[in-house]
Coordinates of C-alpha atoms (C1' of nucleotides) in Angstrom, one line a residue:
Chain R
M1 CA 0.0 0.0 0.0
N2 CA 2.8 2.4 0.8
N3 CA 4.3 2.1 -2.6
K4 CA 0.9 2.5 -4.3
I5 CA 0.2 5.7 -2.4
A6 CA 3.7 7.0 -3.2
D7 CA 3.2 6.2 -6.9
I8 CA -0.1 8.1 -6.9
F9 CA 1.3 11.1 -5.2
E10 CA 4.3 11.2 -7.5
E11 CA 2.0 11.2 -10.5
V12 CA -0.2 13.9 -9.0
S13 CA 2.9 16.0 -8.4
I14 CA 4.0 15.8 -12.0
L15 CA 0.5 16.2 -13.5
L16 CA -0.1 19.3 -11.3
E17 CA 3.1 20.7 -12.6
I18 CA 2.1 20.1 -16.2
S19 CA -1.2 21.8 -15.4
G20 CA 0.7 24.8 -14.3
E21 CA -0.3 24.5 -10.6
N22 CA 1.7 26.3 -7.8
K23 CA 5.1 24.6 -7.8
F24 CA 5.2 24.4 -4.0
K25 CA 2.0 22.4 -4.0
C26 CA 3.7 20.0 -6.5
I27 CA 6.7 19.8 -4.2
A28 CA 4.5 19.0 -1.3
Y29 CA 3.0 16.0 -3.1
S30 CA 6.4 14.9 -4.3
N31 CA 7.8 15.1 -0.7
A32 CA 4.9 13.2 0.7
A33 CA 5.5 10.4 -1.9
K34 CA 9.2 10.2 -0.9
T35 CA 8.4 10.1 2.8
I36 CA 5.8 7.4 2.5
R37 CA 8.0 5.2 0.3
V38 CA 10.7 4.9 2.9
L39 CA 8.4 4.3 5.9
S40 CA 9.3 1.1 7.7
E41 CA 5.7 0.6 8.9
S42 CA 2.6 0.3 6.7
V43 CA 0.4 3.3 6.2
E44 CA -2.6 1.4 7.5
A45 CA -0.9 0.6 10.8
L46 CA 0.2 4.2 11.3
L47 CA -3.3 5.4 10.4
N48 CA -4.9 3.1 12.9
K49 CA -2.5 4.3 15.6
G50 CA -3.3 7.9 14.7
E51 CA 0.4 8.5 14.1
L52 CA 0.4 9.3 10.4
Q53 CA -0.3 13.0 10.8
N54 CA 2.7 13.4 13.1
I55 CA 5.0 12.7 10.2
K56 CA 6.7 15.7 8.7
G57 CA 5.3 16.5 5.3
I58 CA 1.9 14.9 5.9
G59 CA -0.6 17.6 6.7
K60 CA -4.4 17.8 6.6
G61 CA -4.9 17.6 2.9
I62 CA -2.4 14.7 2.2
L63 CA -3.8 12.8 5.2
Q64 CA -7.3 13.1 3.8
N65 CA -6.0 11.8 0.4
I66 CA -4.2 8.8 2.1
F67 CA -7.4 8.0 3.9
E68 CA -9.3 8.0 0.6
I69 CA -6.8 5.7 -1.1
V70 CA -6.7 3.2 1.9
E71 CA -10.6 3.2 1.9
S72 CA -11.4 3.0 -1.8
G73 CA -8.1 2.0 -3.4
E74 CA -8.0 5.1 -5.5
L75 CA -7.9 8.9 -5.4
F76 CA -10.6 10.8 -7.2
F77 CA -8.5 13.9 -7.5
H78 CA -5.8 11.8 -9.2
K79 CA -8.2 10.2 -11.6
E80 CA -9.6 13.6 -12.5
L81 CA -6.1 15.0 -13.2
K82 CA -5.2 12.0 -15.3
Q83 CA -8.2 12.4 -17.5
K84 CA -6.9 15.8 -18.5
F85 CA -4.0 14.2 -20.4
P86 CA -3.3 11.0 -22.4
N87 CA -1.4 8.4 -20.3
S88 CA 1.7 8.5 -22.4
I89 CA 2.4 12.2 -21.7
L90 CA 4.6 11.5 -18.7
E91 CA 7.1 9.7 -20.8
L92 CA 8.1 13.0 -22.3
L93 CA 9.9 13.9 -19.0
K94 CA 12.5 11.3 -19.8
I95 CA 13.8 13.5 -22.6
Q96 CA 16.7 15.8 -21.6
G97 CA 15.6 19.4 -21.8
V98 CA 11.9 18.6 -21.5
G99 CA 10.1 19.6 -18.3
P100 CA 6.5 20.3 -17.3
K101 CA 6.3 23.7 -19.0
K102 CA 7.5 22.5 -22.3
I103 CA 5.2 19.5 -22.1
K104 CA 2.3 21.9 -21.6
T105 CA 3.2 24.0 -24.6
L106 CA 3.8 20.9 -26.8
Y107 CA 0.5 19.4 -25.8
D108 CA -1.6 22.6 -26.0
K109 CA -0.2 23.8 -29.4
L110 CA 0.6 20.5 -31.2
N111 CA -1.3 17.9 -29.3
I112 CA 2.0 16.1 -28.6
A113 CA 1.5 13.5 -25.9
S114 CA 4.3 10.8 -26.4
I115 CA 7.9 10.5 -27.4
D116 CA 6.8 9.1 -30.8
D117 CA 4.6 12.2 -31.3
L118 CA 7.5 14.4 -30.5
K119 CA 9.9 12.6 -32.8
I120 CA 7.4 12.9 -35.7
A121 CA 6.8 16.6 -35.0
C122 CA 10.5 17.3 -35.0
E123 CA 11.0 15.4 -38.3
K124 CA 8.2 17.4 -39.8
N125 CA 9.9 20.6 -38.6
L126 CA 6.9 21.6 -36.6
I127 CA 8.8 22.4 -33.3
A128 CA 11.0 25.1 -34.8
N129 CA 8.0 27.2 -35.6
L130 CA 6.5 27.2 -32.1
D131 CA 6.9 30.3 -29.9
G132 CA 9.9 29.9 -27.6
F133 CA 11.2 26.9 -29.6
R134 CA 13.6 27.2 -32.6
E135 CA 15.7 24.9 -34.8
K136 CA 18.3 24.2 -32.0
T137 CA 15.7 23.0 -29.6
Q138 CA 14.3 20.7 -32.2
Q139 CA 17.7 19.2 -32.9
N140 CA 18.3 18.7 -29.2
F141 CA 15.0 16.9 -28.9
L142 CA 15.9 14.5 -31.7
S143 CA 19.3 13.8 -30.3
A144 CA 17.9 13.3 -26.8
I145 CA 15.4 10.8 -28.2
S146 CA 18.1 8.9 -29.9
S147 CA 20.3 8.7 -26.8
L148 CA 17.2 7.6 -24.8
S149 CA 17.0 4.4 -26.9
K150 CA 20.7 3.7 -26.2
N151 CA 19.9 3.7 -22.5
I152 CA 22.8 5.9 -21.7
D153 CA 21.1 7.5 -18.7
K154 CA 21.6 4.7 -16.2
H155 CA 24.8 2.8 -15.3
L156 CA 26.1 0.3 -12.8
Y157 CA 28.0 1.9 -9.9
C158 CA 31.2 -0.1 -10.8
D159 CA 31.1 1.0 -14.5
A160 CA 30.6 4.6 -13.6
L161 CA 33.3 4.4 -10.9
N162 CA 35.8 2.9 -13.4
S163 CA 35.2 5.7 -15.9
A164 CA 35.4 8.3 -13.2
E165 CA 38.7 7.0 -11.9
I166 CA 40.3 7.2 -15.3
I167 CA 39.3 10.9 -15.6
L168 CA 40.4 11.5 -12.0
S169 CA 43.9 10.2 -12.6
F170 CA 44.2 12.2 -15.8
L171 CA 43.3 15.4 -14.0
K172 CA 45.4 14.7 -11.0
I173 CA 48.6 14.9 -13.1
Q174 CA 47.8 18.3 -14.6
N175 CA 49.9 21.0 -13.1
E176 CA 47.1 23.6 -13.2
V177 CA 44.8 21.3 -11.2
E178 CA 45.0 22.1 -7.4
Q179 CA 42.4 19.6 -6.1
V180 CA 40.1 17.2 -7.8
E181 CA 37.5 14.8 -6.5
I182 CA 34.7 12.6 -7.7
A183 CA 31.4 14.0 -6.4
G184 CA 27.7 13.2 -7.1
S185 CA 26.0 9.9 -6.7
I186 CA 29.3 8.0 -7.1
R187 CA 30.6 9.7 -4.0
R188 CA 27.3 8.7 -2.3
K189 CA 27.8 5.2 -3.5
K190 CA 24.4 4.8 -5.2
E191 CA 23.9 1.4 -6.9
I192 CA 22.8 3.1 -10.1
I193 CA 24.5 6.2 -11.5
G194 CA 23.1 8.7 -13.8
D195 CA 26.2 10.7 -14.6
I196 CA 29.7 11.4 -13.3
D197 CA 30.4 14.6 -11.5
I198 CA 34.0 15.7 -11.3
L199 CA 35.0 18.8 -9.2
V200 CA 38.3 20.6 -9.7
S201 CA 39.8 23.6 -8.0
A202 CA 42.2 25.8 -10.0
K203 CA 43.1 29.4 -10.5
E204 CA 40.7 31.3 -12.8
I205 CA 43.4 31.9 -15.5
H206 CA 43.8 28.1 -15.9
R207 CA 40.2 27.2 -16.2
E208 CA 39.9 27.5 -19.9
K209 CA 43.0 25.3 -20.4
I210 CA 41.6 22.6 -18.1
F211 CA 38.2 22.6 -19.7
N212 CA 40.0 22.2 -23.1
L213 CA 42.1 19.3 -21.8
F214 CA 38.9 17.6 -20.5
T215 CA 36.6 18.1 -23.5
Q216 CA 39.3 17.3 -26.1
H217 CA 40.5 14.2 -24.4
E218 CA 40.2 10.9 -26.2
F219 CA 37.8 9.5 -23.7
V220 CA 35.2 12.1 -24.8
E221 CA 32.7 11.2 -27.5
K222 CA 30.6 14.4 -27.6
I223 CA 30.5 17.8 -25.9
L224 CA 27.1 18.7 -24.5
S225 CA 27.9 22.1 -23.0
K226 CA 30.8 24.3 -22.2
G227 CA 30.6 27.3 -19.9
E228 CA 33.0 29.3 -17.7
T229 CA 32.6 27.0 -14.6
K230 CA 30.9 23.9 -15.9
S231 CA 31.3 21.6 -18.9
S232 CA 29.4 18.4 -19.8
V233 CA 30.4 15.6 -22.2
I234 CA 29.3 12.2 -23.2
L235 CA 32.2 9.8 -22.7
K236 CA 33.1 6.9 -25.0
S237 CA 31.7 4.6 -22.3
Q238 CA 28.4 6.3 -23.0
I239 CA 28.3 7.9 -19.6
Q240 CA 27.6 11.6 -19.2
C241 CA 30.3 13.4 -17.3
D242 CA 30.0 16.9 -15.8
M243 CA 33.1 18.8 -14.7
R244 CA 33.1 22.0 -12.6
I245 CA 36.0 24.2 -11.7
V246 CA 36.0 26.5 -8.7
D247 CA 38.5 28.5 -6.6
G248 CA 40.4 26.7 -3.9
F249 CA 38.5 28.3 -1.0
Q250 CA 35.2 27.4 -2.6
F251 CA 36.2 23.7 -3.0
P252 CA 34.6 22.3 0.3
F253 CA 31.3 24.1 -0.4
A254 CA 31.3 23.0 -4.0
L255 CA 32.2 19.4 -3.1
N256 CA 29.4 19.3 -0.5
Y257 CA 26.9 20.8 -3.0
F258 CA 27.8 18.6 -5.9
T259 CA 27.8 15.5 -3.8
G260 CA 24.2 16.0 -2.9
S261 CA 21.8 14.4 -2.7
K262 CA 19.4 17.1 -3.9
E263 CA 17.2 16.3 -0.8
H264 CA 20.2 16.6 1.5
N265 CA 21.2 20.0 0.0
V266 CA 17.7 21.3 0.5
E267 CA 17.8 20.5 4.2
M268 CA 21.4 21.9 4.4
R269 CA 20.2 25.2 3.0
S270 CA 17.1 25.3 5.1
R271 CA 19.3 24.7 8.2
A272 CA 21.7 27.5 7.1
K273 CA 18.7 29.8 7.0
K274 CA 17.7 29.0 10.5
N275 CA 21.2 29.9 11.5
G276 CA 21.0 33.3 9.8
L277 CA 23.1 32.2 6.8
S278 CA 22.6 31.5 3.2
L279 CA 24.4 28.6 1.7
N280 CA 25.2 28.1 -2.0
E281 CA 27.8 26.0 -3.8
Y282 CA 30.6 28.6 -3.2
E283 CA 30.2 29.9 0.3
F284 CA 28.1 30.9 3.3
S285 CA 26.8 34.5 3.2
L286 CA 25.1 36.5 6.0
L287 CA 21.4 37.0 6.1
D288 CA 21.8 39.2 9.2
K289 CA 24.7 41.5 8.9
K290 CA 25.2 41.6 12.7
N291 CA 26.6 38.0 12.6
K292 CA 30.1 37.0 11.8
L293 CA 30.9 34.9 8.7
P294 CA 32.2 31.5 9.6
N295 CA 35.5 30.3 8.2
C296 CA 35.2 26.9 6.5
K297 CA 38.2 25.0 5.2
T298 CA 36.7 21.5 5.0
E299 CA 33.2 19.9 4.6
K300 CA 33.5 19.1 8.3
D301 CA 33.6 22.8 9.1
I302 CA 30.5 23.4 7.1
Y303 CA 28.5 20.8 9.1
K304 CA 29.9 22.2 12.3
V305 CA 28.6 25.7 11.5
L306 CA 25.1 24.0 11.1
N307 CA 25.6 22.3 14.5
L308 CA 26.1 18.9 12.9
N309 CA 28.8 16.3 13.2
Y310 CA 30.4 15.4 9.9
I311 CA 28.0 13.3 7.8
P312 CA 29.8 10.7 5.6
S313 CA 29.0 11.2 1.9
E314 CA 27.2 7.8 1.6
L315 CA 24.6 8.8 4.1
R316 CA 23.5 12.1 2.5
E317 CA 20.1 11.1 1.3
N318 CA 17.9 13.0 3.8
F319 CA 17.2 9.5 5.2
G320 CA 17.4 10.5 8.9
E321 CA 21.0 11.7 8.9
F322 CA 20.2 15.2 10.1
D323 CA 18.5 14.1 13.3
F324 CA 21.2 11.5 14.0
F325 CA 24.2 13.7 13.4
E326 CA 23.0 16.5 15.6
N327 CA 24.3 14.6 18.6
N328 CA 26.0 11.4 17.3
T329 CA 28.7 10.2 15.1
I330 CA 29.3 6.8 13.5
E331 CA 32.3 4.8 12.3
L332 CA 31.0 3.0 9.2
V333 CA 32.4 -0.4 8.3
D334 CA 35.3 -0.3 5.8
E335 CA 37.4 -2.7 3.7
T336 CA 40.2 -2.9 6.2
M337 CA 37.9 -4.4 8.8
L338 CA 37.0 -7.5 6.6
K339 CA 38.5 -10.7 8.0
G340 CA 36.8 -13.2 5.6
T341 CA 33.8 -14.0 3.5
F342 CA 31.2 -16.8 3.0
H343 CA 29.9 -17.1 -0.5
C344 CA 32.4 -18.2 -3.1
H345 CA 32.1 -20.8 -5.8
T346 CA 34.8 -23.1 -7.1
N347 CA 35.0 -25.4 -10.2
F348 CA 33.3 -28.0 -8.2
S349 CA 30.1 -26.2 -9.3
D350 CA 30.1 -23.2 -11.7
G351 CA 33.2 -21.3 -10.5
K352 CA 36.1 -20.9 -12.9
N353 CA 38.9 -21.6 -10.5
S354 CA 39.9 -24.4 -8.2
L355 CA 39.5 -24.5 -4.5
E356 CA 43.2 -24.1 -4.0
D357 CA 43.4 -21.1 -6.3
M358 CA 40.5 -19.4 -4.6
V359 CA 42.1 -20.0 -1.2
E360 CA 45.4 -18.6 -2.4
K361 CA 43.7 -15.4 -3.6
A362 CA 41.8 -15.1 -0.3
K363 CA 45.1 -15.4 1.6
S364 CA 46.6 -12.6 -0.6
L365 CA 43.7 -10.4 0.4
G366 CA 44.7 -10.9 4.0
F367 CA 41.6 -12.9 4.9
L368 CA 41.8 -15.1 8.1
Y369 CA 38.9 -17.3 7.1
F370 CA 37.2 -18.1 3.8
G371 CA 33.9 -19.8 3.2
I372 CA 33.2 -22.0 0.2
A373 CA 29.5 -22.2 -0.8
D374 CA 29.0 -24.1 -4.1
H375 CA 25.6 -24.8 -5.6
S376 CA 23.4 -27.6 -4.5
K377 CA 22.2 -30.5 -6.6
V378 CA 19.0 -29.0 -8.1
A379 CA 21.1 -26.3 -9.7
V380 CA 22.0 -28.6 -12.6
Y381 CA 22.7 -25.6 -14.9
A382 CA 25.4 -24.6 -12.4
N383 CA 26.8 -28.1 -12.0
G384 CA 25.4 -28.2 -8.4
L385 CA 26.9 -30.8 -6.0
D386 CA 25.0 -33.9 -4.9
E387 CA 25.6 -35.4 -1.4
K388 CA 28.5 -37.6 -2.7
R389 CA 30.4 -34.7 -4.2
V390 CA 29.8 -32.6 -1.1
M391 CA 31.7 -35.2 0.9
E392 CA 34.5 -35.2 -1.6
Q393 CA 34.8 -31.4 -1.3
H394 CA 34.7 -31.6 2.5
K395 CA 37.6 -34.1 2.4
K396 CA 39.6 -31.8 0.2
I397 CA 38.9 -28.8 2.5
D398 CA 40.0 -30.9 5.5
E399 CA 43.3 -31.7 3.8
L400 CA 43.9 -28.1 2.9
N401 CA 43.1 -26.9 6.4
F402 CA 45.5 -29.6 7.7
K403 CA 48.3 -28.5 5.4
Q404 CA 48.3 -24.9 6.4
S405 CA 47.1 -22.7 9.2
Q406 CA 47.3 -19.2 7.8
I407 CA 43.6 -19.2 6.7
K408 CA 40.7 -21.3 7.9
I409 CA 38.6 -22.7 5.1
L410 CA 34.9 -23.0 6.2
K411 CA 32.6 -25.6 4.7
G412 CA 29.5 -23.9 3.4
T413 CA 26.9 -24.5 0.7
E414 CA 24.6 -22.3 -1.3
V415 CA 21.5 -24.5 -1.0
D416 CA 18.5 -23.8 -3.2
I417 CA 15.3 -22.8 -1.6
L418 CA 12.7 -24.9 -3.5
R419 CA 9.3 -23.7 -4.6
D420 CA 7.6 -24.9 -1.4
G421 CA 10.2 -23.3 0.9
S422 CA 12.0 -26.6 1.6
L423 CA 15.7 -27.0 1.0
D424 CA 17.6 -28.9 -1.6
F425 CA 19.5 -31.0 1.0
S426 CA 18.1 -33.0 3.9
D427 CA 18.7 -31.7 7.5
E428 CA 21.2 -34.6 7.9
V429 CA 23.3 -33.4 5.0
L430 CA 22.9 -29.7 6.0
S431 CA 24.2 -30.5 9.5
K432 CA 27.6 -31.5 8.0
F433 CA 28.4 -27.9 6.9
D434 CA 29.9 -25.2 9.1
Y435 CA 27.2 -22.8 7.7
V436 CA 24.5 -22.7 5.1
V437 CA 23.6 -19.9 2.6
A438 CA 20.0 -20.4 1.4
S439 CA 19.1 -18.8 -1.9
I440 CA 16.4 -18.7 -4.6
H441 CA 17.3 -19.5 -8.2
S442 CA 14.0 -20.6 -9.6
S443 CA 10.3 -19.9 -9.7
F444 CA 10.7 -16.2 -9.5
K445 CA 7.2 -15.3 -10.5
M446 CA 5.3 -16.1 -7.3
S447 CA 2.9 -13.7 -5.6
K448 CA 4.5 -11.5 -2.9
S449 CA 2.9 -13.4 0.0
E450 CA 3.8 -16.8 -1.5
M451 CA 7.4 -15.7 -2.0
T452 CA 7.6 -14.2 1.5
N453 CA 6.2 -17.4 3.0
R454 CA 8.7 -19.5 0.9
I455 CA 11.6 -17.6 2.3
V456 CA 10.3 -17.5 5.8
K457 CA 9.9 -21.2 5.8
A458 CA 13.5 -21.6 4.7
L459 CA 14.7 -19.2 7.4
K460 CA 13.0 -21.3 10.0
N461 CA 15.2 -24.3 9.2
K462 CA 17.7 -24.4 12.0
Y463 CA 20.6 -25.2 9.7
V464 CA 20.2 -22.1 7.6
S465 CA 22.7 -19.4 8.6
I466 CA 22.5 -16.7 5.9
L467 CA 19.8 -15.7 3.4
G468 CA 21.6 -15.2 0.0
H469 CA 20.7 -12.4 -2.5
P470 CA 17.3 -11.8 -0.9
T471 CA 15.5 -10.3 -3.9
G472 CA 17.3 -12.0 -6.8
R473 CA 17.5 -8.7 -8.7
L474 CA 19.9 -8.0 -11.5
L475 CA 20.4 -4.2 -11.7
L476 CA 19.3 -2.6 -15.0
E477 CA 18.4 -6.1 -16.2
R478 CA 15.8 -7.8 -14.0
D479 CA 13.7 -6.7 -11.1
G480 CA 13.9 -8.7 -8.0
Y481 CA 11.0 -11.1 -7.1
E482 CA 8.2 -9.6 -5.1
V483 CA 8.9 -10.1 -1.4
D484 CA 8.0 -8.4 1.9
M485 CA 11.5 -7.5 3.0
N486 CA 10.4 -6.0 6.3
E487 CA 8.7 -9.3 7.2
I488 CA 11.8 -11.3 6.1
I489 CA 14.0 -9.1 8.3
N490 CA 11.5 -9.5 11.2
V491 CA 11.7 -13.3 10.9
A492 CA 15.5 -13.3 10.5
S493 CA 15.6 -11.3 13.7
D494 CA 13.4 -13.7 15.5
F495 CA 15.4 -16.7 14.4
G496 CA 18.9 -15.2 14.7
K497 CA 19.6 -15.5 11.0
S498 CA 22.0 -13.4 8.9
I499 CA 21.2 -11.7 5.6
E500 CA 23.7 -11.4 2.8
I501 CA 24.7 -8.3 1.0
N502 CA 25.6 -9.9 -2.3
S503 CA 28.4 -7.8 -3.6
H504 CA 28.2 -8.7 -7.2
P505 CA 28.0 -5.4 -9.1
L506 CA 24.8 -6.5 -10.8
R507 CA 23.1 -7.5 -7.6
L508 CA 24.1 -5.4 -4.5
D509 CA 21.2 -7.2 -2.8
L510 CA 20.2 -6.7 0.1
D511 CA 19.5 -3.1 -1.0
W512 CA 21.0 -0.4 1.3
R513 CA 17.6 1.0 2.0
F514 CA 16.8 -2.1 4.1
C515 CA 20.1 -2.3 5.9
R516 CA 19.1 0.2 8.6
Y517 CA 16.0 -1.7 9.4
A518 CA 18.0 -4.9 9.7
K519 CA 20.4 -3.2 12.0
E520 CA 17.6 -1.9 14.1
K521 CA 16.3 -5.4 14.4
N522 CA 19.8 -6.7 15.3
V523 CA 20.0 -8.8 12.1
K524 CA 23.6 -9.4 11.3
I525 CA 24.8 -8.9 7.7
A526 CA 27.3 -11.0 5.7
I527 CA 29.1 -9.2 2.9
N528 CA 29.6 -11.9 0.2
P529 CA 31.2 -11.6 -3.2
D530 CA 29.3 -14.5 -4.8
A531 CA 32.7 -15.0 -6.6
H532 CA 32.9 -17.3 -9.5
S533 CA 36.6 -16.6 -10.1
I534 CA 39.6 -15.4 -8.1
F535 CA 39.1 -11.8 -9.4
E536 CA 35.5 -11.6 -8.3
I537 CA 36.5 -12.1 -4.6
E538 CA 37.5 -8.5 -4.7
N539 CA 33.9 -7.5 -5.4
V540 CA 33.4 -7.4 -1.6
K541 CA 34.4 -3.8 -2.0
Y542 CA 31.1 -3.1 -3.6
G543 CA 29.3 -4.9 -0.8
I544 CA 31.2 -2.6 1.7
S545 CA 29.9 0.4 -0.2
V546 CA 26.3 -0.9 0.2
A547 CA 26.9 -1.6 3.9
R548 CA 28.3 1.9 4.5
K549 CA 25.4 3.4 2.6
G550 CA 23.1 1.3 4.9
W551 CA 24.7 2.8 8.0
L552 CA 26.4 -0.5 9.1
E553 CA 29.3 -0.6 11.5
E554 CA 31.9 -3.2 12.2
K555 CA 29.7 -5.0 14.8
D556 CA 26.8 -5.4 12.3
V557 CA 28.9 -7.3 9.7
I558 CA 29.9 -10.9 10.6
N559 CA 32.8 -10.9 8.2
C560 CA 34.4 -8.3 10.5
W561 CA 34.3 -10.6 13.5
K562 CA 37.1 -12.9 14.7
L563 CA 37.0 -16.6 13.5
D564 CA 35.9 -17.9 16.9
E565 CA 33.1 -15.3 17.1
V566 CA 31.9 -16.3 13.6
E567 CA 32.0 -20.0 14.5
N568 CA 30.1 -19.5 17.7
F569 CA 27.5 -17.4 15.8
F570 CA 26.9 -20.3 13.3
S571 CA 26.8 -23.0 15.9
N572 CA 24.4 -21.0 18.1
Q573 CA 22.0 -20.7 15.2
K574 CA 21.6 -24.4 15.1
R575 CA 20.4 -24.7 18.7
Chain G
dG1 C1' -0.1 21.6 0.3
dC2 C1' 3.1 22.1 4.4
dC3 C1' 5.1 24.5 8.1
dG4 C1' 6.5 27.5 12.5
dT5 C1' 13.0 28.9 18.5
dT6 C1' 10.9 36.3 14.0
dT7 C1' 4.0 30.8 13.9
dT8 C1' -1.7 30.8 11.5
dC9 C1' 0.4 33.9 6.9
dG10 C1' 3.9 34.1 3.8
dG11 C1' 7.4 31.7 2.6
dC12 C1' 9.0 27.3 0.5
dC13 C1' 17.4 26.3 -1.7
dC14 C1' 20.1 28.4 -5.1
dG15 C1' 22.8 29.0 -9.2
dA16 C1' 24.7 27.6 -14.1
dC17 C1' 23.7 26.9 -18.7
dT18 C1' 21.0 26.9 -22.9
dG19 C1' 18.2 28.8 -26.2
dT20 C1' 15.4 32.0 -26.8
dT21 C1' 15.3 36.4 -26.4
dT22 C1' 17.0 41.5 -26.1
dT23 C1' 16.2 40.4 -20.2
dC24 C1' 14.5 35.9 -19.2
dA25 C1' 12.1 31.3 -18.9
dG26 C1' 12.9 26.6 -18.5
dT27 C1' 15.6 22.9 -17.1
dC28 C1' 18.9 20.6 -14.4
dG29 C1' 21.3 19.2 -10.4

DNA sequence: GCCGTTTTCGGCCCGACTGTTTTCAGTCG
């Protein structure tokens, strides 16, 4: 229900904008949608308890609307708005340079209500004759429509990071560049990245040269815009990259601003105002001339002026960080804290490398323990192990453990959760492993409640230690299966089970948005690479990013624990 | 439509860039 209400409010917000409504009314609906989407309790429950109206951003009008949707399943006001325009009209927003105002004009004057309509109108040269539109705008529309079909507006975090790091190293060696940092959603470690933001500080006389070096570099495919402080390009990797250059003293302000998120910035500026200051991307300025202008050399100083402790970039989503950092700080988990991992495949099933090679790689990464979890027998496509081959693998692991003591190899399995929630090995076989990762690899299309029950049943098996990739999503490729993640976390909490953050760049599943709830419920997290080769073991770094973004600390992540603590955790689960 | 440590009305974050204009509206982040 929460998502349904959020969807409706989001659409209302956009449709009101297209209708030319007061923009703050639109923002109010959009804010309400965002607030409702991230509630950890259902709207119905909050409504029953009479607590819904206490939530910031939900006033009298929105509350009435929520009540109507809960009661009748729809919102009359929303239906009425929708009837004013064809359904397809919202897709026009996907086009770069098209916003609500242009949509209104295009619809009123030329009856354009879809991307196809717009393309045809451009090709017929109809746009260039509209008031406020000319030839250039028409060309831009056509080019934006063609990039849309190339899907260049969304990228995996790892791909965007790789491209960004190439640019970063190029800029770092330029003499004219004083400071350079990756900002934007990469710095916030979002799982999906729209574009790359690079921030540079340099003397004004050098700016033009740096912009030229950047835009004329061989990694650039196309220049989108070039101004005095900002330049945008499309890279050969098909990712848009924006670069800004500011003065040295402006750098912390600009870094903070261009890291975002937008929602975080809005709150920063509103807090500045309450402190008699105005904040922009370059500096603080005084609203009340009687005050003294604060001196800020770092981002930490900026937060301090606003009576906040330093907020790590990953947490800047206006997701509760402002309340928390007024009086608290947090030391987020980081890569140096990892002592091992639990979900790696070998060539016993569908991994590319041998047990020995995988263990050697784990040693080289400084791990103290290393869990093997090959597929179970039903995963025929992945050469899953039957009971006999499990025993062979266990024998091999015992031998390797006997031969060396630098790293402890743990015996695990990634057992399939079958359609009915039972597991692919009997309890007797499961009892022979040090730990068990249980995952779904089949029958994705079940109803939300069936899928939730399926996973809950598996979690209740006393031999299950860790729930693997809890939604099965493949980012930008396949949505996860429908599942009530709050309920899964509740059950994991009741039964002392761990949930995996699968660190494969395509998965990053558990999603960071649920980590904080898991932490609240004392559900421990395992950061697992799901490695199918020695190189993929290093993917744990992406899992660390998710964990940081999900507010997790060393104590919340079992891979950060000592070997005996981990072994105790697993054996206690079986009691 | 929401909100309040200058409260029940009058604000609501702020600036760069583009493309259209000839001073600015729209979009974007």
